[in-house]
Coordinates of C-alpha atoms in Angstrom, one line a residue:
M273 CA -18.2 -9.2 23.8
T274 CA -16.7 -9.7 20.4
K275 CA -18.0 -7.1 17.9
L276 CA -18.4 -9.2 14.8
N277 CA -20.7 -6.8 12.9
E278 CA -18.6 -3.6 13.6
Y279 CA -15.7 -2.4 11.4
A280 CA -13.1 0.1 12.1
V281 CA -10.7 2.1 9.8
I282 CA -7.9 4.3 11.1
D283 CA -6.1 6.7 8.8
L284 CA -2.7 7.9 10.0
G285 CA -2.4 11.1 7.9
S286 CA 0.5 13.7 7.9
N287 CA -1.8 16.2 9.5
S288 CA -4.5 14.4 11.5
F289 CA -5.4 10.9 12.5
H290 CA -9.0 9.7 11.7
M291 CA -11.0 6.7 13.0
I292 CA -14.4 5.7 11.5
I293 CA -16.4 2.8 12.8
A294 CA -19.4 1.2 10.9
R295 CA -22.0 -1.3 11.8
C296 CA -23.3 -3.8 9.3
I297 CA -27.0 -4.9 9.7
N298 CA -28.9 -6.9 7.2
G299 CA -26.4 -6.4 4.5
T300 CA -26.2 -2.7 4.9
S301 CA -23.6 -0.5 6.6
Q302 CA -23.8 2.7 8.4
I303 CA -21.2 5.0 10.2
I304 CA -21.8 5.0 13.9
Y305 CA -18.6 6.8 15.2
K306 CA -16.0 9.2 14.0
N307 CA -12.9 10.6 15.7
K308 CA -10.3 12.9 14.5
K309 CA -7.2 14.1 16.2
N310 CA -4.9 16.8 14.7
I311 CA -1.3 15.3 15.2
H312 CA 0.6 17.2 12.8
L313 CA 3.0 14.3 12.2
A314 CA 4.7 15.9 9.2
T315 CA 5.8 18.8 11.4
G316 CA 8.0 16.4 13.2
L317 CA 10.2 15.5 10.3
N318 CA 13.5 17.1 10.2
E319 CA 15.8 17.8 7.1
N320 CA 16.8 14.1 7.2
N321 CA 13.2 12.9 7.1
E322 CA 13.4 11.6 10.8
L323 CA 10.5 11.9 13.1
S324 CA 11.0 13.7 16.3
E325 CA 10.3 12.1 19.7
S326 CA 7.6 14.6 20.4
S327 CA 5.7 13.8 17.1
I328 CA 6.0 10.0 17.7
K329 CA 4.6 10.6 21.2
R330 CA 1.6 12.5 19.9
G331 CA 0.9 9.8 17.4
V332 CA 1.2 6.9 19.9
E333 CA -0.9 8.6 22.5
C334 CA -3.7 9.1 19.8
L335 CA -3.5 5.5 18.9
A336 CA -3.8 4.6 22.6
L337 CA -7.0 6.6 22.8
F338 CA -8.4 5.0 19.7
S339 CA -7.5 1.6 21.0
E340 CA -10.0 2.1 23.9
R341 CA -12.9 2.3 21.5
L342 CA -11.7 -0.9 19.6
K343 CA -11.9 -3.2 22.6
D344 CA -13.4 -6.7 21.4
F345 CA -12.9 -5.9 17.6
P346 CA -11.6 -8.9 15.8
I347 CA -8.3 -8.3 14.0
E348 CA -10.0 -8.9 10.5
N349 CA -12.5 -6.1 11.3
V350 CA -9.9 -3.4 11.7
R351 CA -7.6 -1.8 9.2
I352 CA -5.0 0.9 10.0
V353 CA -3.4 2.6 7.0
A354 CA -0.4 5.1 7.1
T355 CA 0.4 7.6 4.4
H356 CA 3.0 9.9 3.3
T357 CA 4.9 10.9 6.4
L358 CA 5.3 7.3 7.6
R359 CA 6.1 6.5 3.9
I360 CA 9.3 8.7 4.0
A361 CA 10.2 8.6 7.7
K362 CA 13.6 6.9 7.9
N363 CA 12.8 6.1 11.6
K364 CA 9.3 4.8 11.0
Q365 CA 10.2 1.6 12.9
V366 CA 10.5 3.5 16.0
F367 CA 6.9 4.7 15.7
L368 CA 5.6 1.2 14.5
K369 CA 7.3 -0.5 17.4
A370 CA 5.9 2.1 20.0
A371 CA 2.4 1.9 18.4
A372 CA 2.5 -2.0 18.6
K373 CA 2.5 -1.6 22.3
V374 CA -0.6 0.4 22.6
I375 CA -2.9 -0.9 19.8
P376 CA -3.1 -4.6 18.9
Y377 CA -3.8 -4.2 15.2
P378 CA -1.1 -4.0 12.4
I379 CA -0.3 -0.7 10.7
E380 CA 0.0 -0.8 6.9
I381 CA 2.1 1.8 5.1
I382 CA 0.6 2.2 1.8
S383 CA 2.2 3.6 -1.4
G384 CA 1.1 6.9 -2.9
Q385 CA -0.5 5.1 -5.8
E386 CA -2.4 2.7 -3.5
E387 CA -3.6 5.8 -1.5
A388 CA -4.8 7.4 -4.8
R389 CA -6.8 4.3 -5.8
L390 CA -8.4 3.9 -2.3
I391 CA -9.3 7.7 -2.4
Y392 CA -10.8 7.2 -5.7
L393 CA -12.8 4.2 -4.4
G394 CA -14.1 6.1 -1.5
T395 CA -15.1 9.0 -3.7
M396 CA -17.0 6.9 -6.3
T397 CA -18.8 4.8 -3.6
T398 CA -20.0 8.2 -2.2
E399 CA -21.0 10.0 -5.3
S400 CA -23.2 8.9 -8.2
T401 CA -21.9 9.5 -11.6
N402 CA -23.0 9.0 -15.2
I403 CA -21.7 5.8 -16.9
T404 CA -20.1 7.9 -19.7
N405 CA -18.4 10.3 -17.3
T406 CA -14.5 10.6 -17.0
N407 CA -14.1 11.2 -13.3
F408 CA -11.1 13.2 -11.8
V409 CA -10.4 13.0 -8.0
I410 CA -7.9 15.0 -6.0
D411 CA -7.0 14.8 -2.4
I412 CA -4.5 17.3 -0.7
G413 CA -3.3 15.8 2.3
G414 CA -0.8 17.1 4.9
G415 CA 2.3 15.5 3.1
S416 CA 1.2 14.5 -0.4
T417 CA -1.3 15.1 -3.0
E418 CA -3.1 12.2 -4.8
I419 CA -4.8 12.3 -8.1
A420 CA -6.9 9.5 -9.8
I421 CA -9.0 9.3 -13.0
G422 CA -11.5 6.6 -13.9
K423 CA -14.5 5.9 -16.1
G424 CA -18.1 5.9 -15.4
N425 CA -19.2 3.5 -12.6
N426 CA -16.0 1.5 -12.6
L427 CA -14.5 1.7 -9.2
K428 CA -11.0 1.1 -10.4
P429 CA -9.1 4.2 -11.8
Y430 CA -7.0 3.8 -14.7
I431 CA -4.6 6.6 -13.7
V432 CA -3.3 7.2 -10.3
A433 CA -0.5 9.5 -9.1
S434 CA 0.9 10.8 -5.9
R435 CA 3.1 13.9 -5.5
P436 CA 5.1 14.9 -2.4
M437 CA 3.3 18.2 -1.8
G438 CA 0.9 18.8 1.1
C439 CA -0.6 21.6 3.3
V440 CA 1.7 20.8 6.3
T441 CA 4.8 20.4 4.3
Y442 CA 4.3 23.5 2.2
T443 CA 3.5 25.6 5.2
K444 CA 6.9 24.7 6.6
Q445 CA 8.6 25.3 3.2
F446 CA 6.8 28.6 2.0
F447 CA 4.9 30.0 5.1
S448 CA 7.3 29.1 8.1
Q449 CA 6.3 32.3 9.9
K450 CA 2.6 32.0 9.2
K451 CA 2.7 35.2 7.3
I452 CA 0.6 35.7 4.1
D453 CA 2.1 37.6 1.1
K454 CA 1.6 37.4 -2.5
I455 CA 5.1 36.3 -3.5
S456 CA 5.1 33.4 -1.1
F457 CA 1.7 32.2 -2.3
Q458 CA 2.7 32.4 -6.0
R459 CA 5.9 30.4 -5.1
A460 CA 3.9 27.7 -3.4
K461 CA 1.4 27.6 -6.3
L462 CA 4.2 27.4 -8.9
A463 CA 5.9 24.6 -7.0
A464 CA 2.6 22.6 -7.0
A465 CA 2.3 23.1 -10.7
Q466 CA 5.8 21.9 -11.2
Q467 CA 5.1 18.7 -9.2
I468 CA 2.4 17.7 -11.7
E469 CA 4.3 19.0 -14.8
S470 CA 5.0 15.5 -16.2
I471 CA 1.3 14.3 -16.1
I472 CA -0.5 17.6 -17.1
N473 CA -0.9 16.7 -20.8
T474 CA -1.8 13.1 -20.0
I475 CA -4.6 14.3 -17.8
K476 CA -5.9 16.9 -20.1
K477 CA -6.2 14.3 -22.9
Q478 CA -8.7 12.4 -20.8
N479 CA -11.4 15.0 -21.4
I480 CA -12.4 15.1 -17.6
S481 CA -16.3 15.3 -17.3
I482 CA -16.7 15.8 -13.6
A483 CA -14.0 16.7 -11.0
F484 CA -14.2 15.9 -7.3
G485 CA -12.1 17.1 -4.4
T486 CA -11.7 15.5 -1.0
S487 CA -9.7 16.2 2.2
G488 CA -9.5 19.0 4.8
T489 CA -8.3 21.7 2.3
I490 CA -10.8 21.4 -0.3
K491 CA -13.6 20.8 2.3
S492 CA -12.5 24.2 3.9
I493 CA -12.6 25.9 0.4
Y494 CA -16.1 24.4 -0.2
K495 CA -17.2 25.6 3.4
I496 CA -15.8 29.2 2.9
L497 CA -17.6 29.6 -0.3
L498 CA -20.8 28.6 1.5
D499 CA -19.9 31.4 4.1
L500 CA -19.5 33.8 1.2
G501 CA -23.0 33.1 -0.1
V502 CA -22.3 30.6 -2.9
S503 CA -25.3 28.3 -2.4
D504 CA -24.0 25.3 -4.4
G505 CA -20.4 25.3 -3.1
I506 CA -19.0 24.4 -6.5
I507 CA -15.4 25.6 -7.0
T508 CA -15.1 27.5 -10.3
Q509 CA -12.1 29.4 -11.6
K510 CA -13.6 32.8 -10.8
R511 CA -14.8 31.7 -7.3
L512 CA -11.4 30.3 -6.5
N513 CA -9.5 33.5 -7.8
D514 CA -11.9 35.7 -5.7
L515 CA -11.2 33.6 -2.6
I516 CA -7.5 33.8 -3.1
S517 CA -7.8 37.6 -3.4
Y518 CA -9.7 37.7 -0.2
I519 CA -7.1 35.5 1.6
L520 CA -4.1 37.7 0.3
E521 CA -5.8 40.7 2.0
F522 CA -4.9 39.1 5.5
D523 CA -1.5 39.6 7.0
S524 CA -1.1 36.2 8.8
F525 CA -2.8 32.9 9.0
Y526 CA -4.5 33.7 12.3
D527 CA -6.1 36.9 10.9
I528 CA -8.3 34.8 8.5
Q529 CA -11.9 35.1 9.8
Y530 CA -14.5 32.7 8.3
P531 CA -17.2 31.1 10.4
S532 CA -16.3 27.7 9.0
L533 CA -12.5 27.8 9.3
S534 CA -11.2 26.4 12.6
D535 CA -8.2 27.6 14.3
E536 CA -6.4 24.2 13.6
R537 CA -7.3 24.5 9.9
K538 CA -5.9 28.1 9.8
N539 CA -2.5 26.7 10.4
V540 CA -2.3 24.9 7.0
F541 CA -5.1 26.4 4.9
V542 CA -3.3 29.0 2.9
S543 CA -0.5 26.5 1.8
G544 CA -3.3 23.9 0.9
L545 CA -5.2 26.6 -1.1
A546 CA -1.8 27.4 -3.0
I547 CA -1.4 23.7 -4.0
F548 CA -5.1 23.4 -5.1
S549 CA -5.0 26.5 -7.1
G550 CA -1.6 25.5 -8.8
V551 CA -3.2 22.1 -9.7
F552 CA -6.6 23.8 -10.7
D553 CA -5.0 26.3 -13.1
A554 CA -2.3 23.9 -14.4
L555 CA -5.0 21.3 -15.5
E556 CA -7.5 24.0 -16.7
L557 CA -10.2 22.5 -14.7
Q558 CA -13.6 24.2 -15.2
D559 CA -15.2 23.4 -11.9
L560 CA -14.9 20.9 -8.9
R561 CA -17.2 19.5 -6.3
Y562 CA -16.3 18.6 -2.8
C563 CA -16.9 14.9 -1.9
P564 CA -16.9 13.9 1.8
G565 CA -15.8 10.4 0.9
A566 CA -12.2 9.8 0.6
L567 CA -9.4 7.3 1.8
R568 CA -11.1 6.0 4.9
E569 CA -14.4 5.3 3.0
G570 CA -12.5 3.4 0.4
V571 CA -10.7 1.3 2.9
L572 CA -13.9 0.7 4.7
Y573 CA -15.7 -0.2 1.4
E574 CA -13.1 -2.9 0.8
L575 CA -13.2 -4.1 4.3
I576 CA -17.1 -4.5 4.3
D577 CA -18.7 -4.4 1.0
G578 CA -16.4 -4.6 -1.7
P579 CA -14.0 -7.2 -3.4
N580 CA -11.4 -8.1 -0.8
Y581 CA -7.7 -7.7 -0.9
R582 CA -7.1 -10.9 -2.6
D583 CA -9.4 -10.2 -5.6
I584 CA -7.6 -6.9 -6.1
R585 CA -4.1 -8.3 -5.8
E586 CA -5.0 -11.2 -8.1
T587 CA -5.9 -8.8 -10.7
T588 CA -2.7 -6.9 -10.3
A589 CA -0.7 -10.2 -10.5
E590 CA -2.5 -11.0 -13.6
S591 CA -1.9 -7.7 -15.2
L592 CA 1.9 -8.0 -14.4
S593 CA 2.0 -11.4 -15.8
Q594 CA 0.4 -10.2 -19.1
H595 CA 2.6 -7.0 -19.3
Y596 CA 5.9 -8.9 -18.9
N597 CA 4.7 -11.8 -21.1
I598 CA 5.4 -14.4 -18.5
D599 CA 5.3 -18.1 -19.5
E600 CA 1.7 -18.7 -18.2
R601 CA 1.9 -22.6 -18.3
H602 CA 5.3 -22.5 -16.4
A603 CA 4.1 -20.0 -13.8
K604 CA 0.9 -22.1 -13.0
Q605 CA 3.1 -25.2 -12.7
V606 CA 5.3 -23.4 -10.2
V607 CA 2.3 -22.2 -8.2
K608 CA 0.8 -25.6 -8.2
T609 CA 4.0 -27.1 -6.9
T610 CA 4.3 -24.3 -4.3
K611 CA 0.8 -25.1 -3.0
Y612 CA 1.6 -28.9 -3.1
L613 CA 4.8 -28.4 -1.0
Y614 CA 3.2 -25.9 1.4
S615 CA 0.3 -28.2 2.2
Q616 CA 2.9 -30.9 3.3
W617 CA 4.8 -28.3 5.3
K618 CA 1.6 -27.1 6.9
K619 CA 0.5 -30.5 8.2
Q620 CA 3.9 -30.9 10.0
S621 CA 4.5 -27.4 11.2
S622 CA 4.0 -26.2 14.7
I623 CA 3.3 -22.7 13.5
I624 CA 0.4 -21.3 11.6
I625 CA 1.0 -18.8 8.7
P626 CA -1.8 -16.3 8.2
M627 CA -3.7 -16.9 5.0
H628 CA -2.9 -13.5 3.6
L629 CA 0.8 -14.1 3.9
E630 CA 0.4 -17.6 2.3
S631 CA -1.2 -15.7 -0.5
I632 CA 2.0 -13.7 -1.1
L633 CA 4.0 -16.8 -1.5
Y634 CA 1.8 -17.9 -4.4
W635 CA 2.0 -14.5 -6.1
A636 CA 5.9 -14.7 -5.7
A637 CA 5.8 -18.2 -7.4
Q638 CA 3.7 -16.7 -10.2
L639 CA 5.7 -13.5 -10.7
H640 CA 9.3 -14.7 -10.1
E641 CA 10.1 -14.4 -13.9
V642 CA 9.0 -10.9 -14.5
G643 CA 12.5 -9.9 -15.0
L644 CA 13.2 -12.5 -17.7
K645 CA 12.9 -9.8 -20.4
I646 CA 16.1 -8.1 -19.2
N647 CA 18.3 -11.2 -18.9
F648 CA 18.3 -14.7 -17.3
S649 CA 21.6 -14.8 -15.3
S650 CA 20.3 -12.1 -12.9
I651 CA 16.6 -12.7 -13.2
H652 CA 16.0 -12.8 -9.5
K653 CA 17.5 -9.3 -9.1
H654 CA 15.6 -8.0 -12.0
S655 CA 12.3 -9.5 -11.0
S656 CA 12.8 -8.2 -7.5
Y657 CA 13.5 -4.6 -8.7
I658 CA 10.4 -4.6 -10.9
L659 CA 8.1 -5.8 -8.1
Q660 CA 9.6 -3.4 -5.7
N661 CA 9.2 -0.4 -8.0
S662 CA 5.9 -1.0 -9.8
N663 CA 2.6 0.3 -8.8
L664 CA 0.9 -2.7 -7.4
P665 CA -2.8 -2.0 -6.5
G666 CA -4.1 -3.8 -3.4
F667 CA -0.5 -4.3 -1.9
N668 CA 0.5 -2.2 1.1
E669 CA 4.2 -1.2 1.4
E670 CA 5.4 -4.2 3.4
Q671 CA 3.4 -6.7 1.3
Q672 CA 5.1 -5.3 -1.8
L673 CA 8.5 -5.3 -0.1
L674 CA 8.0 -9.0 1.1
L675 CA 6.9 -10.1 -2.4
S676 CA 10.0 -8.4 -3.8
S677 CA 12.2 -10.0 -1.2
L678 CA 11.0 -13.5 -1.7
V679 CA 11.6 -13.3 -5.4
R680 CA 15.0 -11.7 -4.9
Y681 CA 16.3 -14.8 -3.0
H682 CA 14.4 -17.5 -5.0
R683 CA 17.7 -18.7 -6.5
K684 CA 21.5 -18.8 -6.0
S685 CA 23.1 -17.7 -2.7
I686 CA 21.0 -16.4 0.3
N687 CA 22.1 -13.4 2.3
I688 CA 19.7 -13.7 5.3
D689 CA 21.2 -10.6 6.9
S690 CA 20.1 -8.4 4.1
L691 CA 16.5 -9.3 4.5
P692 CA 14.6 -6.1 5.3
Y693 CA 12.9 -5.6 8.6
F694 CA 9.0 -6.3 8.6
S695 CA 6.8 -5.2 11.3
L696 CA 3.7 -6.9 9.9
F697 CA 5.3 -10.4 9.4
E698 CA 7.2 -12.6 11.6
Y699 CA 10.8 -13.7 10.6
K700 CA 10.1 -17.5 11.0
H701 CA 7.2 -17.3 8.6
I702 CA 9.2 -15.5 6.0
I703 CA 12.1 -18.0 6.2
S704 CA 9.6 -20.9 5.7
L705 CA 8.0 -19.3 2.7
L706 CA 11.3 -18.6 1.1
Q707 CA 12.5 -22.2 1.6
I708 CA 9.2 -23.5 0.0
L709 CA 9.5 -21.1 -2.8
R710 CA 13.2 -22.0 -3.7
L711 CA 12.3 -25.7 -3.8
S712 CA 9.2 -25.3 -5.9
I713 CA 11.0 -23.2 -8.6
L714 CA 14.1 -25.4 -8.6
I715 CA 11.9 -28.5 -9.1
N716 CA 10.5 -27.0 -12.3
N717 CA 13.8 -25.8 -13.6
Q718 CA 13.5 -28.2 -16.5
R719 CA 10.0 -26.8 -17.3
N720 CA 8.5 -30.3 -17.8
N721 CA 4.9 -30.2 -19.0
D722 CA 4.0 -33.5 -17.2
L723 CA 5.8 -33.1 -13.9
N724 CA 4.5 -35.7 -11.4
L725 CA 4.2 -33.9 -8.0
N726 CA 3.5 -37.2 -6.2
A727 CA 7.2 -38.0 -6.7
F728 CA 8.0 -35.6 -4.1
R729 CA 7.5 -35.6 -0.3
L730 CA 8.5 -32.8 2.0
K731 CA 9.3 -33.5 5.6
L732 CA 10.4 -31.4 8.5
I733 CA 13.3 -32.7 10.6
D734 CA 12.2 -33.1 14.2
E735 CA 9.8 -30.4 13.7
K736 CA 12.7 -27.8 13.2
L737 CA 11.3 -25.5 10.6
T738 CA 14.5 -24.6 8.8
N739 CA 15.6 -28.3 8.3
I740 CA 13.8 -29.9 5.5
T741 CA 14.0 -33.5 3.9
L742 CA 12.9 -33.7 0.4
E743 CA 12.1 -37.4 -0.7
I744 CA 12.1 -38.1 -4.2
D745 CA 10.8 -41.1 -6.1
E746 CA 13.7 -43.2 -7.5
K747 CA 12.0 -43.8 -10.9
F748 CA 11.5 -40.0 -11.4
I749 CA 15.3 -39.4 -10.7
E750 CA 16.3 -41.9 -13.4
N751 CA 14.6 -39.7 -15.9
N752 CA 15.4 -36.4 -14.4
K753 CA 19.1 -36.4 -13.3
L754 CA 19.5 -32.6 -13.8
I755 CA 17.1 -32.0 -11.1
L756 CA 19.1 -34.0 -8.7
L757 CA 22.2 -32.1 -9.7
D758 CA 20.3 -28.9 -9.0
L759 CA 19.1 -30.1 -5.6
E760 CA 22.8 -30.9 -4.6
Q761 CA 23.8 -27.4 -5.5
E762 CA 20.9 -26.1 -3.5
Q763 CA 22.1 -28.0 -0.5
K764 CA 25.3 -26.0 -0.7
Y765 CA 23.4 -22.8 -0.6
W766 CA 21.4 -23.9 2.4
K767 CA 24.5 -25.0 4.2
A768 CA 26.0 -21.5 4.1
V769 CA 23.0 -20.3 6.0
N770 CA 23.0 -20.7 9.8
D771 CA 20.4 -23.2 11.0
W772 CA 19.4 -24.1 7.5
K773 CA 19.7 -27.8 6.3
L774 CA 18.2 -29.5 3.1
S775 CA 18.5 -33.3 3.0
I776 CA 17.7 -35.2 -0.2
K777 CA 16.3 -38.9 0.1
I778 CA 15.5 -41.2 -2.7
F779 CA 12.6 -43.7 -2.1

């Protein structure tokens, strides 16, 4: 029986994999299931950032287990996000391909900035804050640490940052023998402070009103403080220093004895404490509260209650358009043309392109000129670079890469072999989107204010997706001969690609 009112989020972290499931009844949602497995994925990375076979096996076995609980969940009710370790793993595709065999839902690798945004969202939907507060949120994960700052009840942070320091990776780097000594702790603490050095002054200027911490490390600090008799569990500078002094009295990780500290958490607690202390001191925080809501809760909120992906990505696209002073009228005309040609393609196509993928086509049409400020001759390369290397809230790693790739090949020659591999999207879909985008932009080369789209008809040749005929009204051609010349050049570009063909007919 299909579970339409249940939603699931899986977080593939560097230290542990988490799954939460919520049920929605009468407009309200409640968590009905949680599962956590300590996978230690980051420990499987070698010096070349390649995951070991054993770490991949542990991760895939966990996903197979999670998959059993997700039977009958529709695909739109499940979201799986992966963070730091899979962001940097050079052989991530090995993991993704193995995972696809055991769990029938796509795995999205999100950027550090997107992770920070979602953590902030999860925190702010869990905590109630004053409308005038400046909120600070930090999450220390297994492989990276995320920081976000926002204002009042606004669920969108205005500062997000991600740094490659986590309790698993710092354990490997500074405490490889699981021994505790003051020198190693200070080295780890200093390394953490250095990681945020470039943003310290910016953060201090925000005049933080209230600070929250999420994740296993800060949860452990909070619980140990409770073990020590601190009734409110609030982390202050004195309490943190006292805790560090207690911890440094032990000889090894396994000697630490607190009722709330599990054997699993002992493996990474000291390094996480060093990272937290380094950040706490560098930012001169006064106090910090633990919050149970974080990445998973943020993803779940968007999945169920909040604005959907498209709303957030529309805001992102609009922000980019304004920042790079894109010609708004021209961009809208290209998007309109793209929708017009795509609707004709869709009626004749034997395949169905998912709506979320169709949306990326329209954002590519809207943003293809973001690189115009640099120069026109290589605008496709400049625009692609900007889109690939900017912080794009709402886009996961592959969505951002696809957006960048479509823009990269929207004009001039096409090197299909250089298209990156995508685990979330099918190659045949990408090719069709690229062809439509190229034609839509080319048709608008003259930047006509009164372009008559009815002068164009797109037809598929014998239902072969890569063979397209573009029929053009004769009267239109009489007044727009340059477009015809451009299309003739475009035919040459298509001819150089295997199985591509563009035919031009005048009617």
